Coordinates of C-alpha atoms in Angstrom, one line a residue:
X1 CA 0.1 0.1 -0.2
X2 CA 1.7 3.2 0.8
X3 CA 0.9 7.2 0.2
X4 CA 3.4 9.8 -0.8
X5 CA 2.9 13.3 -0.7
X6 CA 5.3 16.6 -2.0
X7 CA 5.2 20.1 -0.8
X8 CA 6.9 23.1 -1.1
X9 CA 7.4 25.9 1.7
X10 CA 7.0 29.7 1.4
X11 CA 10.4 30.1 1.5
X12 CA 11.0 27.3 -1.6
X13 CA 11.9 24.2 0.8
X14 CA 10.8 20.8 -0.8
X15 CA 9.4 18.1 1.1
X16 CA 8.9 14.5 0.1
X17 CA 6.9 12.5 2.6
X18 CA 5.3 8.9 2.4
X19 CA 3.8 6.6 4.8
X20 CA 5.2 2.7 4.9
X21 CA 2.0 0.4 4.6
X22 CA 3.0 -3.4 4.9
X23 CA 1.7 -6.4 6.6
X24 CA 5.4 -8.0 7.1
X25 CA 7.1 -6.4 9.9
X26 CA 10.0 -4.6 8.4
X27 CA 11.7 -3.2 11.2
X28 CA 13.7 -0.6 9.3
X29 CA 15.7 1.9 10.7
X30 CA 17.5 5.3 9.3
X31 CA 20.7 4.5 7.4
X32 CA 23.5 6.2 6.3
X33 CA 25.0 4.9 3.2
X34 CA 28.5 6.0 2.3
X35 CA 30.1 7.4 -0.9
X36 CA 32.0 4.6 -2.4
X37 CA 29.5 2.0 -0.8
X38 CA 29.8 -1.1 -2.6
X39 CA 27.1 -3.4 -3.1
X40 CA 26.1 -6.4 -5.0
X41 CA 23.0 -7.2 -7.3
X42 CA 20.6 -10.0 -6.8
X43 CA 19.8 -9.8 -10.2
X44 CA 23.3 -10.5 -12.0
X45 CA 25.5 -10.5 -8.8
X46 CA 27.5 -7.6 -10.4
X47 CA 29.4 -5.1 -7.9
X48 CA 28.0 -1.5 -7.9
X49 CA 29.8 1.3 -6.5
X50 CA 28.0 4.9 -5.0
X51 CA 29.4 8.1 -5.6
X52 CA 27.2 10.0 -3.5
X53 CA 26.6 9.3 0.1
X54 CA 22.2 9.4 1.2
X55 CA 20.1 8.7 3.9
X56 CA 16.9 6.7 4.3
X57 CA 14.7 4.2 5.8
X58 CA 15.7 0.7 5.6
X59 CA 17.6 -2.0 6.4
X60 CA 20.4 -5.0 5.5
X61 CA 18.9 -7.1 2.9
X62 CA 20.8 -10.3 2.2
X63 CA 24.5 -9.0 2.6
X64 CA 23.7 -5.4 1.3
X65 CA 22.1 -2.6 3.2
X66 CA 19.0 -0.9 0.7
X67 CA 16.5 1.6 1.5
X68 CA 12.8 2.0 0.6
X69 CA 13.4 5.8 0.6
X70 CA 15.3 8.3 1.0
X71 CA 17.4 11.5 -0.1
X72 CA 21.4 12.0 -1.3
X73 CA 23.9 14.8 -0.6
X74 CA 22.6 16.6 -3.7
X75 CA 18.9 16.9 -2.6
X76 CA 17.7 14.0 -4.9
X77 CA 15.1 12.0 -3.0
X78 CA 13.2 8.8 -4.0
X79 CA 10.5 6.6 -2.6
X80 CA 9.2 3.5 -3.5
X81 CA 5.7 2.2 -3.3
X82 CA 3.6 -1.1 -4.7
X83 CA 2.2 -1.2 -7.7
X84 CA 0.5 -4.8 -7.7
X85 CA -1.1 -6.1 -10.8
X86 CA 0.6 -3.7 -13.2
X87 CA 4.7 -3.7 -12.4
X88 CA 6.5 -5.6 -15.1
X89 CA 9.8 -6.7 -14.7
X90 CA 11.8 -8.9 -17.3
X91 CA 12.5 -12.4 -17.0
X92 CA 15.9 -12.1 -18.4
X93 CA 19.1 -10.4 -17.6
X94 CA 20.5 -8.0 -20.6
X95 CA 24.1 -7.8 -20.8
X96 CA 23.9 -4.5 -22.9
X97 CA 21.9 -2.9 -19.4
X98 CA 22.4 -2.5 -15.9
X99 CA 20.3 -5.2 -14.7
X100 CA 18.8 -4.3 -11.1
X101 CA 16.3 -5.9 -8.8
X102 CA 13.4 -3.8 -8.2
X103 CA 14.2 -3.2 -4.5
X104 CA 17.8 -1.8 -5.5
X105 CA 16.9 0.8 -7.7
X106 CA 16.9 3.4 -4.8
X107 CA 20.0 2.5 -3.8
X108 CA 21.5 2.6 -7.3
X109 CA 20.0 5.7 -8.2
X110 CA 20.8 7.9 -5.3
X111 CA 23.7 6.6 -5.3
X112 CA 24.9 7.9 -8.3
X113 CA 22.7 11.0 -9.6
X114 CA 22.7 14.5 -8.3
X115 CA 18.9 15.2 -10.0
X116 CA 15.9 13.5 -12.0
X117 CA 17.7 15.1 -15.2
X118 CA 20.7 13.3 -14.1
X119 CA 19.0 10.2 -13.6
X120 CA 17.3 10.7 -16.9
X121 CA 20.6 10.2 -18.7
X122 CA 20.5 6.7 -18.0
X123 CA 17.4 5.5 -17.2
X124 CA 16.9 3.9 -20.3
X125 CA 19.7 1.7 -19.6
X126 CA 18.3 0.0 -16.8
X127 CA 16.6 -3.8 -16.9
X128 CA 14.7 -4.6 -13.8
X129 CA 15.2 -8.1 -13.7
X130 CA 12.3 -10.4 -11.9
X131 CA 13.6 -11.4 -8.9
X132 CA 12.5 -11.9 -5.2
X133 CA 13.9 -9.3 -2.3
X134 CA 15.8 -11.2 0.4
X135 CA 14.0 -11.3 3.8
X136 CA 10.5 -11.4 2.6
X137 CA 11.1 -13.8 -0.6
X138 CA 8.9 -11.8 -2.6
X139 CA 9.2 -10.1 -6.1
X140 CA 8.2 -6.6 -5.0
X141 CA 5.8 -4.9 -7.4
X142 CA 7.1 -1.1 -7.4
X143 CA 6.5 2.1 -8.7
X144 CA 8.6 5.4 -7.7
X145 CA 8.1 9.2 -6.8
X146 CA 11.0 11.3 -7.3
X147 CA 12.2 15.2 -6.0
X148 CA 15.0 17.1 -6.2
X149 CA 15.8 20.8 -5.2
X150 CA 14.7 22.1 -8.4
X151 CA 11.1 21.5 -7.3
X152 CA 10.3 18.7 -10.1
X153 CA 8.1 15.9 -8.9
X154 CA 8.0 12.6 -11.1
X155 CA 6.9 9.2 -11.0
X156 CA 8.8 6.0 -12.6
X157 CA 5.8 3.1 -13.6
X158 CA 7.5 0.0 -14.6
X159 CA 4.9 -1.2 -17.4
X160 CA 7.1 -2.2 -20.3
X161 CA 10.8 -2.8 -21.0
X162 CA 12.0 1.0 -21.1
X163 CA 11.7 2.6 -17.9
X164 CA 10.4 6.4 -18.3
X165 CA 9.5 9.3 -16.2
X166 CA 6.6 10.7 -15.9
X167 CA 5.2 14.4 -14.3
X168 CA 3.4 14.3 -11.2
X169 CA 1.6 17.9 -11.5
X170 CA -0.4 16.6 -8.0
X171 CA 2.6 15.6 -6.1
X172 CA 0.8 12.6 -4.5
X173 CA 1.2 9.0 -5.3
X174 CA -0.6 6.1 -4.0
X175 CA -0.5 2.2 -5.4
X176 CA -2.5 0.7 -8.6
X177 CA -4.1 2.1 -10.9
X178 CA -1.3 4.3 -12.6
X179 CA -0.9 7.8 -11.9
X180 CA -2.9 9.0 -15.0
X181 CA -6.2 7.0 -13.6
X182 CA -6.1 8.5 -10.0
X183 CA -5.7 12.3 -11.9
X184 CA -8.6 11.7 -14.0
X185 CA -10.5 10.3 -11.0
X186 CA -10.0 13.6 -9.3
X187 CA -13.0 15.0 -11.2
X188 CA -15.3 13.1 -9.3
X189 CA -14.9 15.3 -6.3
X190 CA -15.4 18.8 -7.9
X191 CA -17.8 19.2 -4.8
X192 CA -15.4 18.9 -2.0
X193 CA -14.1 22.1 -0.4
X194 CA -12.9 23.3 3.0
X195 CA -15.7 26.0 2.9
X196 CA -19.3 25.3 4.7
X197 CA -22.0 25.2 2.4
X198 CA -24.8 27.7 2.7
X199 CA -28.2 26.9 3.8
X200 CA -30.7 25.6 0.9
X201 CA -34.7 26.0 1.0
X202 CA -36.9 23.5 -0.1
X203 CA -40.5 25.1 -0.7
X204 CA -40.9 27.0 2.4
X205 CA -38.4 25.5 4.4
X206 CA -35.0 26.3 4.9
X207 CA -32.0 23.4 5.6
X208 CA -29.3 24.4 7.6
X209 CA -26.4 22.5 8.3
X210 CA -26.0 20.2 11.5
X211 CA -22.8 21.7 12.3
X212 CA -19.5 22.5 10.2
X213 CA -17.8 20.4 7.7
X214 CA -20.4 20.6 4.8
X215 CA -17.9 21.3 2.3
X216 CA -16.1 18.1 3.0
X217 CA -19.2 16.0 2.7
X218 CA -18.5 13.0 0.2
X219 CA -14.8 13.1 0.7
X220 CA -13.6 9.5 0.9
X221 CA -12.8 7.6 4.0
X222 CA -11.8 4.1 2.9
X223 CA -8.1 3.1 2.7
X224 CA -8.1 1.7 -1.1
X225 CA -5.4 3.4 -3.1
X226 CA -8.0 5.9 -4.7
X227 CA -9.4 6.9 -1.8
X228 CA -6.4 7.6 0.0
X229 CA -4.9 9.7 -3.2
X230 CA -8.0 11.6 -3.1
X231 CA -8.0 12.4 0.5
X232 CA -4.4 13.1 0.8
X233 CA -4.7 15.4 -2.3
X234 CA -7.7 17.2 -0.8
X235 CA -5.2 17.8 2.4
X236 CA -2.2 18.6 0.8
X237 CA -4.0 21.4 -1.4
X238 CA -5.8 22.8 1.4
X239 CA -3.9 23.0 4.5
X240 CA -2.0 26.3 5.5
X241 CA 1.4 26.4 3.6
X242 CA 4.1 25.8 5.9
X243 CA 6.5 28.9 6.0
X244 CA 9.7 27.0 6.8
X245 CA 11.1 23.0 6.9
X246 CA 9.9 22.6 10.5
X247 CA 6.2 23.2 9.6
X248 CA 6.3 21.3 6.6
X249 CA 7.0 18.0 8.6
X250 CA 4.8 19.2 11.0
X251 CA 2.0 19.6 8.0
X252 CA 3.0 16.4 6.3
X253 CA 2.7 14.4 9.7
X254 CA -1.0 16.0 9.7
X255 CA -1.8 15.2 5.9
X256 CA -0.4 11.5 6.5
X257 CA -2.4 11.3 9.5
X258 CA -5.3 11.0 7.2
X259 CA -4.1 8.2 5.2
X260 CA -2.1 6.1 7.9
X261 CA -3.4 2.7 8.5
X262 CA -4.1 1.2 12.5
X263 CA -3.4 -2.1 13.2
X264 CA -6.7 -4.3 12.7
X265 CA -7.9 -1.7 10.2
X266 CA -7.0 -3.3 6.9
X267 CA -6.6 -7.3 6.7
X268 CA -4.9 -9.4 3.8
X269 CA -6.7 -12.2 2.0
X270 CA -3.7 -14.1 4.3
X271 CA -5.1 -12.8 7.9
X272 CA -2.4 -10.2 8.0
X273 CA -2.7 -7.2 9.3
X274 CA -1.5 -4.4 6.7
X275 CA -0.7 -0.9 8.4
X276 CA 1.8 2.4 8.4
X277 CA 4.7 0.9 9.9
X278 CA 6.5 4.5 9.6
X279 CA 6.3 7.8 8.2
X280 CA 9.3 9.0 6.2
X281 CA 10.0 12.7 5.2
X282 CA 12.7 13.8 2.9
X283 CA 14.0 17.6 2.6
X284 CA 15.7 18.1 -1.1
X285 CA 17.3 21.2 0.5
X286 CA 18.7 20.5 3.8
X287 CA 19.3 17.0 3.1
X288 CA 17.2 16.0 6.2
X289 CA 15.8 12.7 6.9
X290 CA 12.6 12.7 10.0
X291 CA 11.2 9.3 11.0
X292 CA 8.2 8.7 13.2
X293 CA 7.5 4.4 14.1
X294 CA 4.1 3.2 14.8
X295 CA 4.7 2.8 18.2
X296 CA 6.5 5.9 18.6
X297 CA 4.7 9.1 17.1
X298 CA 8.2 11.3 18.1
X299 CA 9.8 12.5 15.3
X300 CA 13.7 11.3 14.6
X301 CA 15.7 13.8 12.8
X302 CA 19.0 12.8 11.1
X303 CA 20.9 15.4 9.0
X304 CA 23.2 14.6 6.2
X305 CA 26.3 16.6 7.8
X306 CA 29.9 17.2 6.7
X307 CA 30.9 14.9 9.1
X308 CA 28.7 12.1 8.2
X309 CA 29.6 12.3 4.5
X310 CA 33.1 11.7 6.1
X311 CA 32.5 8.7 7.2
X312 CA 33.5 5.4 5.2
X313 CA 31.1 2.8 6.1
X314 CA 27.0 2.5 6.4
X315 CA 25.6 3.9 9.9
X316 CA 22.5 2.8 11.3
X317 CA 20.7 5.2 13.3
X318 CA 18.4 3.2 15.6
X319 CA 15.1 4.6 16.2
X320 CA 13.4 4.3 19.7
X321 CA 10.6 2.1 18.9
X322 CA 7.9 2.9 22.1
X323 CA 6.1 5.8 23.1
X324 CA 8.5 8.9 23.7
X325 CA 5.9 10.8 26.5
X326 CA 7.1 13.8 28.3
X327 CA 5.9 12.9 31.3
X328 CA 4.6 16.0 33.1
X329 CA 3.8 14.7 37.0
X330 CA 5.4 11.6 39.0
X331 CA 1.9 9.4 39.1
X332 CA 2.6 5.7 39.1
X333 CA 1.5 3.9 35.9
X334 CA -1.3 1.4 36.2
X335 CA -0.3 -2.7 36.0
X336 CA -2.0 -2.8 32.6
X337 CA 0.4 0.2 31.2
X338 CA 3.4 -1.8 32.7
X339 CA 2.5 -4.8 31.0
X340 CA 2.5 -2.4 28.1
X341 CA 5.6 -1.3 28.6
X342 CA 7.3 -4.7 29.3
X343 CA 5.7 -5.9 25.8
X344 CA 7.2 -2.9 23.6
X345 CA 10.4 -3.3 25.3
X346 CA 10.8 -6.8 24.5
X347 CA 10.0 -5.6 20.7
X348 CA 12.5 -2.9 21.1
X349 CA 15.2 -6.0 22.2
X350 CA 14.0 -7.9 19.5
X351 CA 14.7 -4.5 17.2
X352 CA 18.3 -3.8 18.4
X353 CA 19.1 -7.8 18.2
X354 CA 18.4 -7.6 14.7
X355 CA 20.4 -4.0 14.1
X356 CA 23.4 -6.0 15.9
X357 CA 23.2 -8.7 13.6
X358 CA 23.2 -6.7 10.7
X359 CA 26.0 -5.0 12.3
X360 CA 27.9 -8.0 12.8
X361 CA 27.6 -9.2 9.1
X362 CA 28.9 -5.6 8.2
X363 CA 32.0 -6.1 10.1
X364 CA 32.6 -9.6 9.0
X365 CA 32.1 -8.3 5.1
X366 CA 34.6 -5.4 5.9
X367 CA 37.2 -7.6 7.8
X368 CA 37.1 -10.3 4.7
X369 CA 37.7 -7.5 2.1
X370 CA 40.2 -5.4 4.1
X371 CA 38.1 -2.2 4.3
X372 CA 37.9 -2.4 8.6
X373 CA 38.9 0.6 9.4
X374 CA 38.4 3.4 12.2
X375 CA 34.8 3.2 11.4
X376 CA 34.4 0.2 13.0
X377 CA 35.3 1.8 16.5
X378 CA 32.2 4.0 15.9
X379 CA 30.1 1.0 14.9
X380 CA 31.2 -0.4 18.2
X381 CA 30.2 2.4 20.4
X382 CA 26.8 2.8 18.5
X383 CA 26.4 -1.0 19.3
X384 CA 27.4 -0.1 22.7
X385 CA 24.6 2.5 23.2
X386 CA 21.6 0.2 21.3
X387 CA 22.7 -2.1 24.1
X388 CA 22.3 0.6 26.8
X389 CA 19.2 1.8 25.2
X390 CA 17.7 -2.2 25.7
X391 CA 18.8 -2.0 29.8
X392 CA 17.4 1.3 30.4
X393 CA 14.0 0.2 28.6
X394 CA 14.0 -2.8 30.9

């Protein structure tokens, strides 16, 4: 599933934001992937090396790190969303093209290109090969929304052999059907507006609204892709424009709250809960990534600083995944709340252990290829901090 929006502030900052809706627990964290990061494609086992550093939400898949959305050091931002029943991948490798698994596209693009126009020069060389993604063992049917510092918003929907960019004038993307269908479908909602409707006379009787909000009558409230597209578009277009980046982040959270899926509301045919596991927000200009988890509504922020760009190995920023409340008094919590805290502590511990496993795999790989260096000490320090976090939550 998933929903994405693209907004602009009054001081000309641009923010790409998305919900990550999925039925399999992804357990992502914010990642930094460095310049010269080397990874091996699941498509043809060829090695690729990034040119630019990037931040995004993701995790280790197999022996390489990948992100589902992110922004690089030049302000190019990309997010992937599902496109079931429409995404078309190739069943044969092409030696004359760049063979990629679908889930590798963002890592490849953000690591290689400065802007959308830069990417456009090589997009036709990409051959998306039908291969399952590790961890979920599924061929992920994806399409991508791309933005950069020029304010451009484009979409790639793989429906044939050749990939191409198409403009997204709405700045919203959900899932199947294709973008053109969603845009045309907006014509069904021309009556929806923020302003209250005036009273209407029926003969000698004047009918008044029960309360405020008659302008939004007819706004769809379900969680299908068309309904989420219409709802996200309406809120994006009518919310007060943010003056600065911080306000844009707040706006993105408020807009996406209208399409976020709580656990238990959407259940798949396999009886799995499809829910919004996190919100990811990326500013093209500041190269900053903002993250909120399903279990922790506090916003976490990581900036792509010069210090971070000097780092030679990936870095995992562990997000606290229990509710981070500002407690204003010292009242003791109830037994029920304590039980909930224990449950969330267990989930946090499982997440940290997963991160430790990822770091161990990365360390072994670095030792094998001789690239282990001073950054290993930072990884060790971070691991210690992760263990302290787990201890403090017990």
